[in-house]
mmCIF file of C-alpha atoms and ligand atoms in Angstrom:
data_model
loop_
_atom_site.group_PDB
_atom_site.id
_atom_site.type_symbol
_atom_site.label_atom_id
_atom_site.label_comp_id
_atom_site.label_asym_id
_atom_site.label_seq_id
_atom_site.Cartn_x
_atom_site.Cartn_y
_atom_site.Cartn_z
ATOM 1 C CA UNK A 1 102.722 49.126 58.417
ATOM 2 C CA UNK A 2 103.945 46.348 56.090
ATOM 3 C CA UNK A 3 102.164 43.018 56.577
ATOM 4 C CA UNK A 4 104.777 40.463 57.516
ATOM 5 C CA UNK A 5 104.809 37.010 55.930
ATOM 6 C CA UNK A 6 106.595 34.116 57.536
ATOM 7 C CA UNK A 7 107.631 30.518 57.099
ATOM 8 C CA UNK A 8 106.727 28.373 60.092
ATOM 9 C CA UNK A 9 109.070 25.396 60.416
ATOM 10 C CA UNK A 10 107.357 22.755 62.538
ATOM 11 C CA UNK A 11 110.201 20.341 63.213
ATOM 12 C CA UNK A 12 107.857 17.938 65.035
ATOM 13 C CA UNK A 13 106.324 17.036 61.661
ATOM 14 C CA UNK A 14 109.528 16.805 59.627
ATOM 15 C CA UNK A 15 110.481 13.266 58.578
ATOM 16 C CA UNK A 16 113.930 14.210 57.254
ATOM 17 C CA UNK A 17 113.171 13.566 53.587
ATOM 18 C CA UNK A 18 115.180 16.631 52.423
ATOM 19 C CA UNK A 19 112.812 17.443 49.573
ATOM 20 C CA UNK A 20 113.092 21.074 50.754
ATOM 21 C CA UNK A 21 116.847 21.046 50.052
ATOM 22 C CA UNK A 22 116.348 19.623 46.572
ATOM 23 C CA UNK A 23 113.520 22.053 45.756
ATOM 24 C CA UNK A 24 115.681 25.011 46.821
ATOM 25 C CA UNK A 25 118.583 23.917 44.619
ATOM 26 C CA UNK A 26 116.223 23.268 41.764
ATOM 27 C CA UNK A 27 114.225 26.505 41.847
ATOM 28 C CA UNK A 28 117.206 28.759 42.537
ATOM 29 C CA UNK A 29 119.475 27.005 40.051
ATOM 30 C CA UNK A 30 122.163 26.409 42.677
ATOM 31 C CA UNK A 31 125.074 24.104 41.858
ATOM 32 C CA UNK A 32 125.417 20.714 43.504
ATOM 33 C CA UNK A 33 128.031 20.595 46.278
ATOM 34 C CA UNK A 34 128.954 16.949 46.863
ATOM 35 C CA UNK A 35 130.211 16.205 50.388
ATOM 36 C CA UNK A 36 132.075 13.215 51.776
ATOM 37 C CA UNK A 37 130.224 10.907 54.165
ATOM 38 C CA UNK A 38 131.187 11.923 57.737
ATOM 39 C CA UNK A 39 129.209 9.343 59.710
ATOM 40 C CA UNK A 40 125.954 11.317 59.708
ATOM 41 C CA UNK A 41 122.937 11.474 57.451
ATOM 42 C CA UNK A 42 123.333 15.274 57.464
ATOM 43 C CA UNK A 43 124.583 16.122 53.995
ATOM 44 C CA UNK A 44 126.246 19.516 54.633
ATOM 45 C CA UNK A 45 127.655 21.008 57.859
ATOM 46 C CA UNK A 46 125.753 24.269 57.465
ATOM 47 C CA UNK A 47 124.092 26.579 54.971
ATOM 48 C CA UNK A 48 126.473 27.915 52.348
ATOM 49 C CA UNK A 49 126.608 30.340 49.441
ATOM 50 C CA UNK A 50 125.340 27.620 47.098
ATOM 51 C CA UNK A 51 123.278 25.578 49.561
ATOM 52 C CA UNK A 52 120.635 27.888 51.004
ATOM 53 C CA UNK A 53 118.950 25.374 53.242
ATOM 54 C CA UNK A 54 120.319 22.378 55.087
ATOM 55 C CA UNK A 55 118.385 19.676 56.913
ATOM 56 C CA UNK A 56 120.207 19.168 60.211
ATOM 57 C CA UNK A 57 120.124 15.734 61.878
ATOM 58 C CA UNK A 58 120.738 15.719 65.645
ATOM 59 C CA UNK A 59 120.817 12.658 67.880
ATOM 60 C CA UNK A 60 119.380 13.466 71.312
ATOM 61 C CA UNK A 61 118.477 11.549 74.463
ATOM 62 C CA UNK A 62 115.309 13.028 75.995
ATOM 63 C CA UNK A 63 114.854 13.543 79.772
ATOM 64 C CA UNK A 64 112.891 10.259 80.043
ATOM 65 C CA UNK A 65 115.742 8.347 78.365
ATOM 66 C CA UNK A 66 114.050 8.134 74.959
ATOM 67 C CA UNK A 67 116.379 8.380 71.957
ATOM 68 C CA UNK A 68 115.247 11.111 69.564
ATOM 69 C CA UNK A 69 116.451 11.834 66.101
ATOM 70 C CA UNK A 70 115.775 15.512 65.538
ATOM 71 C CA UNK A 71 115.526 17.129 62.120
ATOM 72 C CA UNK A 72 115.553 20.852 61.380
ATOM 73 C CA UNK A 73 115.146 22.738 58.120
ATOM 74 C CA UNK A 74 117.712 25.529 58.559
ATOM 75 C CA UNK A 75 117.878 28.590 56.304
ATOM 76 C CA UNK A 76 118.035 32.384 56.599
ATOM 77 C CA UNK A 77 115.856 33.491 59.524
ATOM 78 C CA UNK A 78 114.870 36.769 57.818
ATOM 79 C CA UNK A 79 115.321 38.678 61.080
ATOM 80 C CA UNK A 80 113.030 41.647 61.715
ATOM 81 C CA UNK A 81 116.029 43.527 63.142
ATOM 82 C CA UNK A 82 118.729 42.011 60.964
ATOM 83 C CA UNK A 83 122.430 42.335 61.829
ATOM 84 C CA UNK A 84 123.314 41.837 58.150
ATOM 85 C CA UNK A 85 121.216 44.873 57.188
ATOM 86 C CA UNK A 86 122.688 46.903 60.044
ATOM 87 C CA UNK A 87 126.338 46.311 59.156
ATOM 88 C CA UNK A 88 126.142 46.429 55.344
ATOM 89 C CA UNK A 89 128.034 49.601 54.363
ATOM 90 C CA UNK A 90 126.519 49.581 50.849
ATOM 91 C CA UNK A 91 122.851 49.073 51.854
ATOM 92 C CA UNK A 92 122.911 45.911 49.733
ATOM 93 C CA UNK A 93 121.210 43.908 52.492
ATOM 94 C CA UNK A 94 117.696 45.285 52.748
ATOM 95 C CA UNK A 95 114.138 44.551 53.885
ATOM 96 C CA UNK A 96 111.584 43.606 51.238
ATOM 97 C CA UNK A 97 107.883 44.355 50.957
ATOM 98 C CA UNK A 98 107.203 40.907 52.472
ATOM 99 C CA UNK A 99 109.152 41.709 55.646
ATOM 100 C CA UNK A 100 112.004 39.432 54.548
ATOM 101 C CA UNK A 101 115.697 40.274 54.032
ATOM 102 C CA UNK A 102 117.389 40.102 50.630
ATOM 103 C CA UNK A 103 120.670 41.026 48.947
ATOM 104 C CA UNK A 104 120.751 43.665 46.213
ATOM 105 C CA UNK A 105 123.380 42.021 44.004
ATOM 106 C CA UNK A 106 124.067 45.286 42.143
ATOM 107 C CA UNK A 107 125.134 46.938 45.396
ATOM 108 C CA UNK A 108 126.955 44.076 47.169
ATOM 109 C CA UNK A 109 130.752 44.576 47.068
ATOM 110 C CA UNK A 110 131.575 41.277 48.798
ATOM 111 C CA UNK A 111 133.086 42.888 51.924
ATOM 112 C CA UNK A 112 131.769 40.017 54.088
ATOM 113 C CA UNK A 113 130.615 42.093 57.097
ATOM 114 C CA UNK A 114 127.178 40.467 56.917
ATOM 115 C CA UNK A 115 128.891 37.058 57.060
ATOM 116 C CA UNK A 116 130.886 38.078 60.138
ATOM 117 C CA UNK A 117 127.855 39.451 61.973
ATOM 118 C CA UNK A 118 124.922 37.147 61.189
ATOM 119 C CA UNK A 119 124.002 35.699 64.621
ATOM 120 C CA UNK A 120 122.884 32.460 62.937
ATOM 121 C CA UNK A 121 125.936 31.939 60.714
ATOM 122 C CA UNK A 122 123.767 31.806 57.602
ATOM 123 C CA UNK A 123 124.874 34.249 54.902
ATOM 124 C CA UNK A 124 128.086 33.333 53.038
ATOM 125 C CA UNK A 125 130.142 34.728 50.157
ATOM 126 C CA UNK A 126 130.013 33.072 46.746
ATOM 127 C CA UNK A 127 132.934 33.439 44.358
ATOM 128 C CA UNK A 128 131.582 34.375 40.925
ATOM 129 C CA UNK A 129 133.183 35.300 37.596
ATOM 130 C CA UNK A 130 132.232 38.408 35.591
ATOM 131 C CA UNK A 131 131.963 38.666 31.795
ATOM 132 C CA UNK A 132 135.685 39.564 31.565
ATOM 133 C CA UNK A 133 136.651 36.416 33.480
ATOM 134 C CA UNK A 134 137.487 38.311 36.686
ATOM 135 C CA UNK A 135 136.547 36.704 40.000
ATOM 136 C CA UNK A 136 134.476 38.637 42.552
ATOM 137 C CA UNK A 137 132.589 37.818 45.741
ATOM 138 C CA UNK A 138 128.951 38.334 46.586
ATOM 139 C CA UNK A 139 126.774 37.603 49.638
ATOM 140 C CA UNK A 140 124.314 34.756 49.017
ATOM 141 C CA UNK A 141 121.540 33.218 51.107
ATOM 142 C CA UNK A 142 117.887 32.141 51.032
ATOM 143 C CA UNK A 143 115.713 34.800 49.388
ATOM 144 C CA UNK A 144 112.480 33.269 50.731
ATOM 145 C CA UNK A 145 111.943 32.693 46.984
ATOM 146 C CA UNK A 146 110.905 36.323 46.509
ATOM 147 C CA UNK A 147 110.497 35.763 42.778
ATOM 148 C CA UNK A 148 107.801 33.192 43.582
ATOM 149 C CA UNK A 149 106.195 35.335 46.314
ATOM 150 C CA UNK A 150 105.879 38.207 43.833
ATOM 151 C CA UNK A 151 103.831 35.892 41.587
ATOM 152 C CA UNK A 152 101.590 34.778 44.452
ATOM 153 C CA UNK A 153 103.339 31.398 44.771
ATOM 154 C CA UNK A 154 104.638 29.658 47.885
ATOM 155 C CA UNK A 155 108.396 29.333 48.515
ATOM 156 C CA UNK A 156 109.687 26.293 46.667
ATOM 157 C CA UNK A 157 110.633 24.389 49.857
ATOM 158 C CA UNK A 158 107.171 24.965 51.341
ATOM 159 C CA UNK A 159 105.494 23.809 48.144
ATOM 160 C CA UNK A 160 107.183 20.394 48.252
ATOM 161 C CA UNK A 161 107.027 19.625 51.986
ATOM 162 C CA UNK A 162 104.781 16.566 52.098
ATOM 163 C CA UNK A 163 104.543 16.594 55.933
ATOM 164 C CA UNK A 164 103.164 20.134 56.201
ATOM 165 C CA UNK A 165 106.230 20.853 58.344
ATOM 166 C CA UNK A 166 106.845 24.031 56.331
ATOM 167 C CA UNK A 167 103.939 26.463 56.141
ATOM 168 C CA UNK A 168 103.986 30.000 54.740
ATOM 169 C CA UNK A 169 101.538 32.842 55.258
ATOM 170 C CA UNK A 170 100.808 36.039 57.166
ATOM 171 C CA UNK A 171 102.933 36.138 60.294
ATOM 172 C CA UNK A 172 99.989 36.551 62.660
ATOM 173 C CA UNK A 173 98.321 33.457 61.173
ATOM 174 C CA UNK A 174 101.543 31.451 61.348
ATOM 175 C CA UNK A 175 102.003 32.453 65.002
ATOM 176 C CA UNK A 176 98.460 31.281 65.799
ATOM 177 C CA UNK A 177 99.100 28.007 63.970
ATOM 178 C CA UNK A 178 102.372 27.504 65.861
ATOM 179 C CA UNK A 179 100.545 27.928 69.189
ATOM 180 C CA UNK A 180 97.845 25.446 68.151
ATOM 181 C CA UNK A 181 100.436 22.881 67.114
ATOM 182 C CA UNK A 182 102.496 23.487 70.269
ATOM 183 C CA UNK A 183 99.473 22.565 72.411
ATOM 184 C CA UNK A 184 99.038 19.356 70.372
ATOM 185 C CA UNK A 185 102.654 18.155 70.761
ATOM 186 C CA UNK A 186 103.271 19.088 74.428
ATOM 187 C CA UNK A 187 102.429 15.586 75.674
ATOM 188 C CA UNK A 188 104.920 13.997 73.330
ATOM 189 C CA UNK A 189 107.564 16.744 73.615
ATOM 190 C CA UNK A 190 107.347 18.408 77.073
ATOM 191 C CA UNK A 191 110.194 20.819 76.152
ATOM 192 C CA UNK A 192 108.537 21.926 72.891
ATOM 193 C CA UNK A 193 108.729 25.670 72.322
ATOM 194 C CA UNK A 194 108.255 28.367 69.714
ATOM 195 C CA UNK A 195 111.539 29.936 68.575
ATOM 196 C CA UNK A 196 110.946 33.463 67.292
ATOM 197 C CA UNK A 197 113.779 35.292 69.115
ATOM 198 C CA UNK A 198 112.986 38.721 70.535
ATOM 199 C CA UNK A 199 116.655 39.802 70.507
ATOM 200 C CA UNK A 200 116.295 40.302 66.748
ATOM 201 C CA UNK A 201 112.641 41.435 67.079
ATOM 202 C CA UNK A 202 111.341 38.088 65.796
ATOM 203 C CA UNK A 203 112.160 36.279 62.571
ATOM 204 C CA UNK A 204 110.275 35.519 59.359
ATOM 205 C CA UNK A 205 111.573 31.940 59.397
ATOM 206 C CA UNK A 206 110.514 30.773 62.835
ATOM 207 C CA UNK A 207 110.227 27.410 64.542
ATOM 208 C CA UNK A 208 108.125 25.061 66.541
ATOM 209 C CA UNK A 209 110.963 23.081 68.167
ATOM 210 C CA UNK A 210 110.623 19.751 69.976
ATOM 211 C CA UNK A 211 113.518 20.530 72.341
ATOM 212 C CA UNK A 212 115.410 23.574 73.620
ATOM 213 C CA UNK A 213 117.022 25.732 70.895
ATOM 214 C CA UNK A 214 120.529 24.772 72.022
ATOM 215 C CA UNK A 215 119.778 21.096 71.241
ATOM 216 C CA UNK A 216 119.438 22.184 67.603
ATOM 217 C CA UNK A 217 122.544 24.409 67.744
ATOM 218 C CA UNK A 218 120.438 27.580 67.765
ATOM 219 C CA UNK A 219 121.553 30.545 69.919
ATOM 220 C CA UNK A 220 119.263 30.985 72.966
ATOM 221 C CA UNK A 221 119.253 34.769 72.735
ATOM 222 C CA UNK A 222 120.649 36.044 69.428
ATOM 223 C CA UNK A 223 121.147 39.793 69.254
ATOM 224 C CA UNK A 224 122.266 42.491 66.875
ATOM 225 C CA UNK A 225 125.650 43.731 68.181
ATOM 226 C CA UNK A 226 125.212 47.078 69.998
ATOM 227 C CA UNK A 227 128.037 48.577 67.945
ATOM 228 C CA UNK A 228 126.102 47.771 64.751
ATOM 229 C CA UNK A 229 122.990 49.506 66.089
ATOM 230 C CA UNK A 230 124.913 52.621 67.085
ATOM 231 C CA UNK A 231 126.651 52.665 63.720
ATOM 232 C CA UNK A 232 123.595 52.236 61.501
ATOM 233 C CA UNK A 233 120.985 54.166 63.454
ATOM 234 C CA UNK A 234 123.048 57.114 64.672
ATOM 235 C CA UNK A 235 126.591 57.502 63.322
ATOM 236 C CA UNK A 236 125.933 56.616 59.668
ATOM 237 C CA UNK A 237 122.968 58.972 58.977
ATOM 238 C CA UNK A 238 124.843 61.843 60.625
ATOM 239 C CA UNK A 239 128.083 60.994 58.822
ATOM 240 C CA UNK A 240 126.403 60.702 55.412
ATOM 241 C CA UNK A 241 124.959 64.181 55.827
ATOM 242 C CA UNK A 242 128.371 65.578 56.775
ATOM 243 C CA UNK A 243 130.883 63.493 54.755
ATOM 244 C CA UNK A 244 128.967 61.926 51.880
ATOM 245 C CA UNK A 245 127.838 58.365 51.147
ATOM 246 C CA UNK A 246 131.096 56.987 49.669
ATOM 247 C CA UNK A 247 133.325 58.206 52.496
ATOM 248 C CA UNK A 248 130.932 56.732 55.049
ATOM 249 C CA UNK A 249 130.911 53.383 53.240
ATOM 250 C CA UNK A 250 134.716 53.223 53.561
ATOM 251 C CA UNK A 251 134.597 54.235 57.240
ATOM 252 C CA UNK A 252 131.768 51.742 57.775
ATOM 253 C CA UNK A 253 133.859 48.981 56.292
ATOM 254 C CA UNK A 254 136.754 49.765 58.619
ATOM 255 C CA UNK A 255 134.539 49.911 61.715
ATOM 256 C CA UNK A 256 132.668 46.737 60.759
ATOM 257 C CA UNK A 257 135.922 44.867 60.420
ATOM 258 C CA UNK A 258 137.500 46.076 63.656
ATOM 259 C CA UNK A 259 134.510 46.419 65.956
ATOM 260 C CA UNK A 260 131.573 44.301 64.804
ATOM 261 C CA UNK A 261 133.721 41.296 64.061
ATOM 262 C CA UNK A 262 135.041 41.345 67.618
ATOM 263 C CA UNK A 263 131.505 41.308 69.063
ATOM 264 C CA UNK A 264 130.360 38.741 66.513
ATOM 265 C CA UNK A 265 132.905 36.266 67.869
ATOM 266 C CA UNK A 266 131.103 36.220 71.209
ATOM 267 C CA UNK A 267 127.829 34.604 70.266
ATOM 268 C CA UNK A 268 125.722 32.982 67.648
ATOM 269 C CA UNK A 269 125.573 29.792 65.745
ATOM 270 C CA UNK A 270 128.355 29.119 63.289
ATOM 271 C CA UNK A 271 127.963 25.374 62.843
ATOM 272 C CA UNK A 272 124.464 24.561 61.720
HETATM 273 S S1 LIG B 1 110.477 18.643 52.908
HETATM 274 FE FE1 LIG B 1 109.412 18.792 54.868
HETATM 275 S S2 LIG B 1 109.499 16.705 55.702
HETATM 276 FE FE2 LIG B 1 111.000 16.791 54.071
HETATM 277 S S3 LIG B 1 112.926 17.348 55.102
HETATM 278 FE FE3 LIG B 1 112.018 19.277 54.409
HETATM 279 S S4 LIG B 1 110.836 19.991 56.156
HETATM 280 FE FE4 LIG B 1 111.270 17.820 56.528
HETATM 281 S S1 LIG B 2 119.689 35.136 59.630
HETATM 282 FE FE1 LIG B 2 121.574 36.282 59.198
HETATM 283 S S2 LIG B 2 121.546 36.600 56.972
HETATM 284 FE FE2 LIG B 2 119.447 36.045 57.582
HETATM 285 S S3 LIG B 2 118.417 38.049 57.974
HETATM 286 FE FE3 LIG B 2 119.222 37.328 59.965
HETATM 287 S S4 LIG B 2 121.247 38.352 60.107
HETATM 288 FE FE4 LIG B 2 120.630 38.428 57.936
HETATM 289 S S1 LIG B 3 112.441 29.889 50.810
HETATM 290 FE FE1 LIG B 3 113.248 29.464 48.743
HETATM 291 S S2 LIG B 3 115.365 30.194 48.858
HETATM 292 FE FE2 LIG B 3 114.669 29.953 50.987
HETATM 293 S S3 LIG B 3 115.235 27.882 51.619
HETATM 294 FE FE3 LIG B 3 113.146 27.751 50.792
HETATM 295 S S4 LIG B 3 113.422 27.242 48.614
HETATM 296 FE FE4 LIG B 3 115.386 27.993 49.365
#
């Protein structure tokens, strides 16, 4: 069995400096996306094709009347059972040797089914230009800095986090650390909890939250749509054997659009 590696995001330690956002842009050579001031310190509404992590700022009044300013490093969750992998008709979305989820850019055709079905509203399409000047679209999101992991380095955002709010390592060790830290913050944050949702079989970006997931705009029980599971695990393997890979990709695209999109509208975060 592959050893899973995870990024623990301990929001109780985050001071909102946003060094993680800058480090991600810097390492991954992502263009700057200036935004207008909208009355909040949050720079971008949500993760985008060129902004792979966003520091969310939420104002919250705790049960005892205390005002809290809550920060959250949001990025791809790297779901163990990932909807984006399930619905991708080209197998471009795939699991890596680190237990994370990445896009194979050579295979991605920009159909957008992963965008429609991600329960966290993370992956987005970037518009790029090929060598002949023709525009095309491609799914883009946090890669967990796989190029750094392959060299034995930490993800760029983890490397720069001066509060130790972002920690990366073997999943079992990160889970133990999250439990230790949860016990330490319970007095200060009685609603503190570990967010590692079972509906997607756990995630490789997981959280120690100070308040309930909904306070941070996270879905309480994100799930892979049933139609996606039936399609990927049963219909597609059978269909490929009978009809061939290309035909099934076309059929998959049609079904994703009609069926998965309908289910995707029912749940999940779209406004990080
Ligand atoms: S670098 Fe660390 S402390 Fe700074 S915003 Fe990101 S998670 Fe928070
Ligand atoms: S958060 Fe969305 S894009 Fe990331 S692995 Fe899960 S389903 Fe895929
Ligand atoms: S792991 Fe890498 S790609 Fe993902 S948010 Fe952090 S810096 Fe960006």
